[in-house]
Coordinates of N, CA and C in Angstrom, one line a residue:
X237 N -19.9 -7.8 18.7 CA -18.7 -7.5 17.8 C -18.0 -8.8 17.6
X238 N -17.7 -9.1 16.1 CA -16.8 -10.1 15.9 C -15.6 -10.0 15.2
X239 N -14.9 -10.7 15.6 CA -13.6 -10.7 14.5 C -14.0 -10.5 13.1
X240 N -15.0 -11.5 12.6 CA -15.6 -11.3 11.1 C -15.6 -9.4 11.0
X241 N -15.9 -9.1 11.4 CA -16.4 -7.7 11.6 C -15.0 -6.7 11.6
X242 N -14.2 -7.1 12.3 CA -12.9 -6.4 12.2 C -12.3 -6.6 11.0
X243 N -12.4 -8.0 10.3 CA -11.6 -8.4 8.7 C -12.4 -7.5 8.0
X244 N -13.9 -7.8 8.0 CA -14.9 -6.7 7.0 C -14.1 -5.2 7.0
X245 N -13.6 -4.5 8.2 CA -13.4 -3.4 8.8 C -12.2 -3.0 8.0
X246 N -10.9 -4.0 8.3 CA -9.6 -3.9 7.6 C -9.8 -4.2 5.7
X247 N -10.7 -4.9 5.5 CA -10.7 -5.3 4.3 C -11.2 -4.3 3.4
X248 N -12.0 -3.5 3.9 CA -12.7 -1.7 3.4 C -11.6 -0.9 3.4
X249 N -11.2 -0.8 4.2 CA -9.4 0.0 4.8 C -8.8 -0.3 3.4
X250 N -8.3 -1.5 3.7 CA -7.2 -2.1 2.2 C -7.7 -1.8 1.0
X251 N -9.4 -2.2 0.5 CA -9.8 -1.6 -1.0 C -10.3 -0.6 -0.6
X252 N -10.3 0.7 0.0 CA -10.5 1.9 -0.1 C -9.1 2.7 -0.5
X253 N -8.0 1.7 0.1 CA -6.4 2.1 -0.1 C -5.8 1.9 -1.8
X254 N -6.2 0.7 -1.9 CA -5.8 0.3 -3.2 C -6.8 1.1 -4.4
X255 N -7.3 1.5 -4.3 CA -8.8 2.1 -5.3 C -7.7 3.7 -5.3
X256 N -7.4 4.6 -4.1 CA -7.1 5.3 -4.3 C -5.3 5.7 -4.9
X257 N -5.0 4.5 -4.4 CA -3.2 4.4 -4.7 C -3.4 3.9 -6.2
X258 N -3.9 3.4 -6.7 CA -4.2 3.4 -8.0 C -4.2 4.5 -9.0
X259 N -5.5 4.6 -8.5 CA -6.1 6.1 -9.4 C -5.3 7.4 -9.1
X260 N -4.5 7.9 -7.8 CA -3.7 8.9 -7.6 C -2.3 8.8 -7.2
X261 N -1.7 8.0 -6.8 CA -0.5 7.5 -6.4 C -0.5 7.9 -5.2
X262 N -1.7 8.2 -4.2 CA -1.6 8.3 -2.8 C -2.9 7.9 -1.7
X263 N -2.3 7.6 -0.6 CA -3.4 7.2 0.4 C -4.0 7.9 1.1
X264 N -5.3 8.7 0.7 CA -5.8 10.1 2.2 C -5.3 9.6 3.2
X265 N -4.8 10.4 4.4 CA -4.7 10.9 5.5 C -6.3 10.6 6.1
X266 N -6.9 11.1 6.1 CA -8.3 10.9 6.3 C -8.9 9.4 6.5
X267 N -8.0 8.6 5.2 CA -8.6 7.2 5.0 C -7.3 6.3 6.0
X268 N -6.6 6.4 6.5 CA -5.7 6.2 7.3 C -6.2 6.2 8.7
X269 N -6.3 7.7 8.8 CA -7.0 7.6 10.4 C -8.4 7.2 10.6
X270 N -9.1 7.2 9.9 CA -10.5 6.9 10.2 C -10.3 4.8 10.2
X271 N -9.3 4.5 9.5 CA -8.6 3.0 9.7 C -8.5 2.8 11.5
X272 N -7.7 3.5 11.3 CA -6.7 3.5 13.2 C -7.8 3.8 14.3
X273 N -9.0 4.6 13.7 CA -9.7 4.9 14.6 C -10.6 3.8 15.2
X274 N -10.9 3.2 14.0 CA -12.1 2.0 13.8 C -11.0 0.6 13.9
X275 N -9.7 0.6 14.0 CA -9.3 -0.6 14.5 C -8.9 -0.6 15.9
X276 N -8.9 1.1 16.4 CA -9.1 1.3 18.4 C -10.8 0.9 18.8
X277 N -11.3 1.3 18.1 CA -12.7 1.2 18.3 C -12.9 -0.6 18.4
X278 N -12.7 -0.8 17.2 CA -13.0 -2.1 17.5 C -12.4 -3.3 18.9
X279 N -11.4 -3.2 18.7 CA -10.2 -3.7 19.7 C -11.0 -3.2 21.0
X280 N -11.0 -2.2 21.6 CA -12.2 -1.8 23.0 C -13.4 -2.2 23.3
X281 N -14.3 -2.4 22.3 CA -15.3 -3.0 22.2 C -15.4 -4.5 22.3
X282 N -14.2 -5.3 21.4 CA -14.3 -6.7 21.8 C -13.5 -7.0 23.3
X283 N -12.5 -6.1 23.4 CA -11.9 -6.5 24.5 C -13.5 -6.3 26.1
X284 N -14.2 -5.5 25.8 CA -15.3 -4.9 26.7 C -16.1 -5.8 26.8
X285 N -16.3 -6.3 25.4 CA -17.6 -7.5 25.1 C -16.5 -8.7 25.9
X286 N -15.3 -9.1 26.0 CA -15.1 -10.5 26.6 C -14.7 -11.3 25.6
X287 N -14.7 -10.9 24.1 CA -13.7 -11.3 22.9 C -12.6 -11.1 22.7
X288 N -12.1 -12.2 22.1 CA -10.4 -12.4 21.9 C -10.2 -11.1 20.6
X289 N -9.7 -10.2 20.3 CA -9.4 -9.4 19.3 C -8.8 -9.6 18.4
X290 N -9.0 -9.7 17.0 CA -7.2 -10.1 16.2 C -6.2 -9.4 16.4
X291 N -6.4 -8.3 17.2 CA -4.8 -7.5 17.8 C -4.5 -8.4 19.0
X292 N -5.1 -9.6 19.3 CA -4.4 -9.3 20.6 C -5.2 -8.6 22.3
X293 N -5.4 -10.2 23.2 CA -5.7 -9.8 24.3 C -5.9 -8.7 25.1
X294 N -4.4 -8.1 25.1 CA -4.1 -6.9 25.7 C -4.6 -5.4 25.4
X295 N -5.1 -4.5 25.9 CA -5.2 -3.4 25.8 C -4.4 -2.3 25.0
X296 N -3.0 -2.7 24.7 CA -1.8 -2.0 24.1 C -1.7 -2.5 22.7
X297 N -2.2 -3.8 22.5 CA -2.2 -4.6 20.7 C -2.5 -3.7 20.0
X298 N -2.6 -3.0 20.2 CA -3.2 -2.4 18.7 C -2.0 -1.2 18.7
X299 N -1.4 -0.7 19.6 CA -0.2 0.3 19.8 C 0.8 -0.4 19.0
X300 N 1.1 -1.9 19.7 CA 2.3 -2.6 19.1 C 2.0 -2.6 17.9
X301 N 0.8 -3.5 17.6 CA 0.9 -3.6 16.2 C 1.2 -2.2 14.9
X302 N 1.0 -1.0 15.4 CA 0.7 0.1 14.1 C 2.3 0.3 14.6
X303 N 3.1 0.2 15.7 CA 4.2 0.1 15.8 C 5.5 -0.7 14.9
X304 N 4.8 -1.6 14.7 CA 5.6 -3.0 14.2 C 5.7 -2.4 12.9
X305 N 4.1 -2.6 12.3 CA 3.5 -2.5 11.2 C 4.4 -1.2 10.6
X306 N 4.0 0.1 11.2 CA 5.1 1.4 10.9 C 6.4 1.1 10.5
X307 N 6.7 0.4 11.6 CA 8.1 -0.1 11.5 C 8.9 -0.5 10.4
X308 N 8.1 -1.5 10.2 CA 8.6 -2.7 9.0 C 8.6 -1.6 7.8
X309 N 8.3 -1.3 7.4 CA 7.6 -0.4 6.2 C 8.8 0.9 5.9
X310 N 9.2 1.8 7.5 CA 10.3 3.2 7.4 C 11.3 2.8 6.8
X311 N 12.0 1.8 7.0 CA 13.5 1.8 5.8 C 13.0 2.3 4.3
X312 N 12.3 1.3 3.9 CA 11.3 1.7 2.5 C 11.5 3.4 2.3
X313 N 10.5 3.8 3.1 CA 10.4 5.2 3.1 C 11.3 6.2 3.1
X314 N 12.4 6.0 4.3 CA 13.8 6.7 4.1 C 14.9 7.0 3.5
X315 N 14.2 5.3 2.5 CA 15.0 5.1 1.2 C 14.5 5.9 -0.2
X316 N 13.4 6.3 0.1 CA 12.6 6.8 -1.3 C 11.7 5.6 -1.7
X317 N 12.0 4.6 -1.5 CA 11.3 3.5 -2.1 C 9.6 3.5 -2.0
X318 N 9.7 4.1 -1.0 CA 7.9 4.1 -1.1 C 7.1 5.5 -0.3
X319 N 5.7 5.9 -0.2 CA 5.9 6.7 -0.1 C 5.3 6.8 1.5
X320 N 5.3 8.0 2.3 CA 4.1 8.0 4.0 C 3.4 7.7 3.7
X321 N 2.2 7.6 2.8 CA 1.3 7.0 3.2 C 1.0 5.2 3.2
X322 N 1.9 4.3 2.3 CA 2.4 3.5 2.2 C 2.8 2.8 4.1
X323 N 3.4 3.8 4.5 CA 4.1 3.7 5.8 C 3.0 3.5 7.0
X324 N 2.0 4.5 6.5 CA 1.2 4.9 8.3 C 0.0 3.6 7.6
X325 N -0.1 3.2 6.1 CA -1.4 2.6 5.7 C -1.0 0.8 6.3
X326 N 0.4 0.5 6.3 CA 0.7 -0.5 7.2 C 0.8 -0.5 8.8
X327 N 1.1 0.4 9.1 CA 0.8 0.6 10.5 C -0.6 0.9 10.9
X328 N -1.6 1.2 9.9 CA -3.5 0.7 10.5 C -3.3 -0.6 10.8
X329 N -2.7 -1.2 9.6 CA -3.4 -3.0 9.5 C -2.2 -3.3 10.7
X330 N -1.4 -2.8 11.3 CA -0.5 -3.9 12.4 C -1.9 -3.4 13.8
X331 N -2.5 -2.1 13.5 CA -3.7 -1.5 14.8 C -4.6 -2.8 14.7
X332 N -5.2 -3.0 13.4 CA -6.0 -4.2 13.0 C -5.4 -5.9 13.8
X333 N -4.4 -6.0 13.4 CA -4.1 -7.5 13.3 C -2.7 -7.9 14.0
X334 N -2.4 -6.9 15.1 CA -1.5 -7.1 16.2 C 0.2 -7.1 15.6
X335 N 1.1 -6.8 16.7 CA 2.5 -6.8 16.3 C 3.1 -8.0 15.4
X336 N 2.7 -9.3 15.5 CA 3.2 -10.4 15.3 C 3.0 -10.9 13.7
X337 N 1.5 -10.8 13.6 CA 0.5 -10.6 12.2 C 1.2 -9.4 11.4
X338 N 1.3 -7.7 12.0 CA 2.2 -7.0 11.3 C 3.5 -7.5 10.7
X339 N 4.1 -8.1 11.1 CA 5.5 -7.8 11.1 C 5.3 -9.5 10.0
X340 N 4.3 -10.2 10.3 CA 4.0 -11.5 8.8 C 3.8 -10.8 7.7
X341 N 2.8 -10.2 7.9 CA 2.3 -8.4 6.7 C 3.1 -8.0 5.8
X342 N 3.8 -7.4 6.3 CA 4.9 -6.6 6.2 C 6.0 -7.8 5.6
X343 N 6.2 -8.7 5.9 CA 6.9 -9.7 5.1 C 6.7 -10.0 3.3
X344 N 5.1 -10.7 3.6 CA 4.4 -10.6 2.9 C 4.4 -9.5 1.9
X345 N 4.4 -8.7 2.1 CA 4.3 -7.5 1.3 C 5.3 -7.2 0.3
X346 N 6.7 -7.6 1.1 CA 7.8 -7.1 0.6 C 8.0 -8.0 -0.8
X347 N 7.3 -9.6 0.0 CA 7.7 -10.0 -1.2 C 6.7 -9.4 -2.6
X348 N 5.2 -10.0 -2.2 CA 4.7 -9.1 -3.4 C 4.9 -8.1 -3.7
X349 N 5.3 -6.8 -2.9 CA 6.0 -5.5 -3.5 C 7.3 -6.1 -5.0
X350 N 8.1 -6.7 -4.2 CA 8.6 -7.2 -5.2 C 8.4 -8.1 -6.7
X351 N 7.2 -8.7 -6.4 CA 7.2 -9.7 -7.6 C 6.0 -8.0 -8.6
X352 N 5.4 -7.2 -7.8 CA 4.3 -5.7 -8.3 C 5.5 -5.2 -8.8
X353 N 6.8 -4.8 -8.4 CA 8.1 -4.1 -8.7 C 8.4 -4.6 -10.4
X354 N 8.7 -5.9 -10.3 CA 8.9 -6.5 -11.6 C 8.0 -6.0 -12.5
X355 N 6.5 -7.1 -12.1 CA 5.7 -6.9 -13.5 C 5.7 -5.3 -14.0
X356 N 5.2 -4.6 -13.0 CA 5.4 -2.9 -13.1 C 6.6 -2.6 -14.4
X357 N 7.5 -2.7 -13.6 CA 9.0 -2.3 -14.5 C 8.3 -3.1 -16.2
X358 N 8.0 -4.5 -16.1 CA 8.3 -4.8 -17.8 C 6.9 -4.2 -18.2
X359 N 5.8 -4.2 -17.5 CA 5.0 -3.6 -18.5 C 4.6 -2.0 -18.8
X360 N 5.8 -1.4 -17.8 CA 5.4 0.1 -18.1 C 6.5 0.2 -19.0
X361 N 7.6 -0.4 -19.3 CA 8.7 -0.4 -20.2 C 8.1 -0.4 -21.4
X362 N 7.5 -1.6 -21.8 CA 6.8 -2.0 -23.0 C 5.9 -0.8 -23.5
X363 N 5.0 -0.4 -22.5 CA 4.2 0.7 -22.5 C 4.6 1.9 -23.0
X364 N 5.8 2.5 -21.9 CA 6.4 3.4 -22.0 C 6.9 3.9 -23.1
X365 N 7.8 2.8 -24.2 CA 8.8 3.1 -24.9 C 7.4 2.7 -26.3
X366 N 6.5 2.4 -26.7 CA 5.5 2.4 -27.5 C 5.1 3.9 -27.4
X367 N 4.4 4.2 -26.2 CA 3.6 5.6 -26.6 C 4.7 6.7 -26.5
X368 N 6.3 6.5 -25.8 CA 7.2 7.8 -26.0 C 7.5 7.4 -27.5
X369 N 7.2 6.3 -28.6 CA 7.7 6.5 -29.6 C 6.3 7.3 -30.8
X370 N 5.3 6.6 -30.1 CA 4.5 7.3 -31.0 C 4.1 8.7 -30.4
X371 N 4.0 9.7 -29.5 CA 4.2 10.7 -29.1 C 5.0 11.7 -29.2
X372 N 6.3 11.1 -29.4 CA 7.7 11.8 -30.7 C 7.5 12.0 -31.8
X373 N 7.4 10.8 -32.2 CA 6.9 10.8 -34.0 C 5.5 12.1 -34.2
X374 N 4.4 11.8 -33.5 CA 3.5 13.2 -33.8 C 3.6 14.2 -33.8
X375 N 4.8 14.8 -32.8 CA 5.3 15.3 -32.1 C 5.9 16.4 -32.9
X376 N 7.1 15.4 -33.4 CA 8.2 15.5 -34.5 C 7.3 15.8 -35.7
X377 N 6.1 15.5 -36.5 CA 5.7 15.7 -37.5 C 5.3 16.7 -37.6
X378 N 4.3 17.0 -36.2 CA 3.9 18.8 -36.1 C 4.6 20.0 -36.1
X379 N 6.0 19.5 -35.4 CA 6.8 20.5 -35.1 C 7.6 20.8 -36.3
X380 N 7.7 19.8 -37.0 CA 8.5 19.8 -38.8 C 7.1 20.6 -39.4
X381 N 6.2 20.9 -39.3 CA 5.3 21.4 -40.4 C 5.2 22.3 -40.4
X382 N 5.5 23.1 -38.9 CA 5.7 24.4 -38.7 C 6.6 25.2 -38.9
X383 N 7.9 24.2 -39.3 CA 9.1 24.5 -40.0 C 10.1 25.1 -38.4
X384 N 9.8 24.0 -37.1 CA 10.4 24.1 -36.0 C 11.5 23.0 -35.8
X385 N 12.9 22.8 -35.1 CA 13.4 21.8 -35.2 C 13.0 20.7 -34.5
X386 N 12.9 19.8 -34.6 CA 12.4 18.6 -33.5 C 13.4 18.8 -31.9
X387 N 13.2 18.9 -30.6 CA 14.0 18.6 -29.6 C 14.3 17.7 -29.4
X388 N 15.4 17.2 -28.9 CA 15.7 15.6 -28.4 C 14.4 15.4 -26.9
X389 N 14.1 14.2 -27.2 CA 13.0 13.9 -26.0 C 13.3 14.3 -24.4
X390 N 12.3 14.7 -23.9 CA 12.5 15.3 -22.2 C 11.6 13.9 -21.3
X391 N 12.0 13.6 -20.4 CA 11.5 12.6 -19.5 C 10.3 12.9 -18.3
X392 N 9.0 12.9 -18.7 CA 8.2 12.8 -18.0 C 9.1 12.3 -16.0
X393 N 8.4 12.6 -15.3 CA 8.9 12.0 -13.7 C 8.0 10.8 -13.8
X394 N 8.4 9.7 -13.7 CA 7.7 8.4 -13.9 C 7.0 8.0 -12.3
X395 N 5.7 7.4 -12.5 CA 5.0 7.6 -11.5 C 5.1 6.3 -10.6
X396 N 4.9 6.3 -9.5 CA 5.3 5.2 -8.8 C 4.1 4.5 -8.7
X397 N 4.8 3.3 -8.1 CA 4.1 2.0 -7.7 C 3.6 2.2 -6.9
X398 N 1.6 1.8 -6.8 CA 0.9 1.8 -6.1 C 1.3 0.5 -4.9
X399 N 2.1 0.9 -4.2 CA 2.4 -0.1 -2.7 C 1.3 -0.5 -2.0
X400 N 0.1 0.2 -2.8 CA -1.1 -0.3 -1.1 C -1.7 -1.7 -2.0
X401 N -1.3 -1.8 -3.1 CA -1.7 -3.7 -4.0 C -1.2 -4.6 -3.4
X402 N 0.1 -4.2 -3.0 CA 1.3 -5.1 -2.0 C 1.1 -5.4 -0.8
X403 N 0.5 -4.0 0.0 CA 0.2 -4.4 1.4 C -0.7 -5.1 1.2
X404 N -2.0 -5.1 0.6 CA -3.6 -5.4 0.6 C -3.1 -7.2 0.2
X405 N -2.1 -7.7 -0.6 CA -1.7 -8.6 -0.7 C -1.1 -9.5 0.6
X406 N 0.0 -8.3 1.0 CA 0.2 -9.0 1.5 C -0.3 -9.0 3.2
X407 N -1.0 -8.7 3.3 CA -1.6 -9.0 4.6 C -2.8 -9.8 4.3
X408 N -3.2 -9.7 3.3 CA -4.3 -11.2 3.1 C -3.1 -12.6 3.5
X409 N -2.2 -12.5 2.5 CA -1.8 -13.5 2.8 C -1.2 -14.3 4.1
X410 N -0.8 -13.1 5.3 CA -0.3 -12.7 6.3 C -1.6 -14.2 7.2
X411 N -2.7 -13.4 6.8 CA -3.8 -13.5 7.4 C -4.2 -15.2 7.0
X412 N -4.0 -15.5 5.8 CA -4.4 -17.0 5.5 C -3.8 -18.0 5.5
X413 N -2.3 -17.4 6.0 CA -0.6 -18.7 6.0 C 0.0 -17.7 7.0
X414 N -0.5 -17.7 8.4 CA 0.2 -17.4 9.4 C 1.9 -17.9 9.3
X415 N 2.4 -17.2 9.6 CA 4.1 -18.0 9.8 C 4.2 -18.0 11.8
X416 N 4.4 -19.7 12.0 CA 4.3 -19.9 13.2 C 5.9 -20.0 13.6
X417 N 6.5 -19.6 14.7 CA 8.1 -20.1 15.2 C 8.2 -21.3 15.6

């Protein structure tokens, strides 16, 4: 077992997260734990083989890390800002890549969450206010033919931001520009 082997491991994790948070605005449960399972698995096996783990020496790394990882992420969540699965899908990668790496992650993240926040907002704006105008107008023409009044427009629940682009970001980057004290 190698570390190569643990990145391969976390890196399936991340685009199996991002594939799904895309296409549905959520992360299985299923694809979470079977993460956590395979980043205990791994971590046991290197620590058994006599390999350094990217969680971390100790037998507990992979605890702290989905701790940290968890961590960083619950304000988000308590706030509305993002959603559990967002939460527990950062707390695999701190199981993956130890407390210290989490908590760079989870930095990382915040910022790309933030710069994904932006572009998001201007191009679902742009988006948004094009198809609510041409969706009214059809809307409005059908409903005039049938000799109905037009309603003032009703607001779809606007769908959120896939956050697993941000983690997947930012724990790459976590991973390629360590922040050293």
């Amino acid at each position: 077992m190698s570390p190569a082997l643990s990145l391969a491991g976390l890196a399936t994790l991340l685009a199996l997260a991002v594939v799904s948070d895309l296409r549905s605005r959520r992360i299985p449960n299923e694809l979470v734990l079977t993460g956590l399972l395979l980043a205990l698995g791994q971590h046991a096996a290197m620590l058994l083989a006599g390999q350094a783990p990217l969680a971390g020496a100790h037998a507990w790394s992979p605890l702290a890390g989905a701790l940290a990882g968890g961590a960083a992420l619950l304000p988000l969540y308590l706030l509305r800002a993002s959603g559990a699965g967002d939460v527990k899908l950062m707390a695999t990668v701190g199981a993956f890549v130890g407390a210290a790496a989490a908590l760079t992650a989870a930095l990382y993240t915040l910022l790309a969450g933030g710069v994904l926040a932006l572009l998001w907002m201007v191009g679902h704006a742009v988006a948004t206010r094009t198809l609510d105008k041409l969706r009214w107008r059809v809307t409005g023409w059908l409903l005039r033919l049938q000799g109905v009044p037009v309603p003032l427009a009703l607001h779809d629940g606007a769908r959120g931001l896939p956050y697993a682009v941000a983690i997947a970001a930012g724990t790459v980057a976590a991973l390629l520009w360590p922040l050293r004290p």
